[in-house]
Amino acid sequence: MSAIETKHQPQTYDSAFLKACRREPVPHTPVWFMRQAGRSLPEYLKVREGIPMLESCMRPELVTEITLQPVRRHDVDAAIYFSDIVVPLKAIGIDLDIKPGVGPVVADPIRTRADLDRLRDLTPEDVHYVTEAIGMLTGELGSTPLIGFAGAPFTLASYLVEGGPSRNHEHTKALMYGDPQLWADLLDRLAEITSAFLKVQIEAGASAVQLFDSWVGALAPADYRRSVMPASAKVLESVASYGVPRIHFGVGTGELLGLMGEAGADVMGVDYRVSLDEAARRVGPGKALQGNLDPAVLFSTPEAIEAKTDEVLAAAEGLEGHIFNLGHGVLPTTDPTALTRLVEYVHTRTAV
C-alpha cells in the first residue's frame, strides 16, 4: 500500500470493489452505478429542492448526504462523490452555469490563445469544500470505498470551446484540426487542472478515481491518439504514485477502447454497445473491466432485467476483474426499486 492508502483507506482496502479493481478474487461481483446519486432518488430531489446544481456541489453537508443516499438505499459496493465535471472550471473563475435541461453553459467560450490565460492553476483552497466533504464521507462510509472523479481534458475542452453541450462538436474539431498547437496547449492546461482536482480528492481520502471522457466517442481513433490521448495519459500518470485504482470511461468509445486503455487506467469502463468479452479482447490483458448493462433495460420487467444482467455476467466470465455497472448513467426516471433489486441479484448470482 502507498502512504496515502495506509493513511486513509485501511478499512476499504479489502472491499470487493477494490479487490476487483486490483484483479483479485472477490466474494461477489461488486456493483455501483454511474449517476447513482441523483435524480432517480426521491430523497435526492427533496434535499436538492430550490438549490442550484453548482451550489449544491459546494455544500459539504449536502454533498455528503447525497453521496450516501444510494449506499443506504441500494447497498452498492462503492459510493461516488457527488459533484459535476465542471466544478474545477467554476472554481478557477470560469463564468459558467449548469442550466436545468441543458447542462453546463459557458458565458464566454475559449477559442483563442489569449483565452488560455483564463485557465489558471487549481489549488486545494479553490475546492476546500471537496476536502471537507470527503473527510465527512470517509468517516460515514467506513469500509465502503469512495470513488472520486473528474472530467477528462477532451470533454472539458469541448464544453469550453462549444460554450455548452454539443451534438457535432464542430467548434471543438475546428480548433483541433485548424490550430493543433493551441489545441495541444489547451488540453495540457486542462490536464494540469484535472490532475490537481483528482489529487485533492485522493489526498482527502478517496479510495479510487474515475476519469470521465463523456464526449470522446465523437473522435476517430487516429485523432484520439494524436490529439487527446497524451493529455488523458498525463492525468492518469499524475495520480499513479498514490496507488489508488484509476478507472477510465467514455461514451460511444468502442472503437477507442484499446487506445483508452493505453492511456494508463487500471480499470476500463465499457458502455453498453460492446460486450465485455469483446471489450476485453480490444483492451488486452492486465486491466479490469467495468460495466455494462444498458440503462434503458431497467425500464423493462424484472424478468427481462435479470435476463439481460445474466448476459452481462456471462460475457464477464473469465475476466481478470469485473465491476458491474451500467453502460452509462442512471436515467432520471428510473425506478429506484429496480436498482436495489439489481444490486441484490448480482450479489446473489455471483456469490462465491
PDB file of C-alpha atoms in Angstrom, residues 9 18 41 68 79 105 107-108 126 157 212 220 273 286 305 310 320 327 333 346-347:
ATOM      1  CA  GLN A   9      -8.097   3.600   3.348  1.00  0.00           C
ATOM      2  CA  LEU A  18     -11.096  -2.514  -4.671  1.00  0.00           C
ATOM      3  CA  LEU A  41     -33.992   9.130  -5.946  1.00  0.00           C
ATOM      4  CA  LEU A  68     -24.598   8.454   0.956  1.00  0.00           C
ATOM      5  CA  ALA A  79     -20.020   5.447  -3.320  1.00  0.00           C
ATOM      6  CA  VAL A 105     -23.209  26.591 -20.329  1.00  0.00           C
ATOM      7  CA  ALA A 107     -20.724  32.505 -20.940  1.00  0.00           C
ATOM      8  CA  ASP A 108     -17.577  33.283 -22.947  1.00  0.00           C
ATOM      9  CA  ASP A 126     -10.136  26.651  -4.561  1.00  0.00           C
ATOM     10  CA  ALA A 157     -12.322  21.355 -23.698  1.00  0.00           C
ATOM     11  CA  PHE A 212     -14.947  10.597 -17.431  1.00  0.00           C
ATOM     12  CA  ALA A 220     -11.830   8.664 -34.830  1.00  0.00           C
ATOM     13  CA  ARG A 273     -22.634  -1.014 -27.122  1.00  0.00           C
ATOM     14  CA  GLY A 286      -3.751  -6.501 -17.416  1.00  0.00           C
ATOM     15  CA  ILE A 305     -33.701  -7.167 -16.292  1.00  0.00           C
ATOM     16  CA  ASP A 310     -27.178 -12.670 -16.892  1.00  0.00           C
ATOM     17  CA  GLU A 320      -9.306 -10.710 -14.744  1.00  0.00           C
ATOM     18  CA  GLY A 327     -23.135   1.187 -19.669  1.00  0.00           C
ATOM     19  CA  THR A 333     -36.883   8.482 -14.397  1.00  0.00           C
ATOM     20  CA  VAL A 346     -25.846  -9.512  -8.924  1.00  0.00           C
ATOM     21  CA  HIS A 347     -24.609 -10.111  -5.367  1.00  0.00           C
TER      22      HIS A 347
END
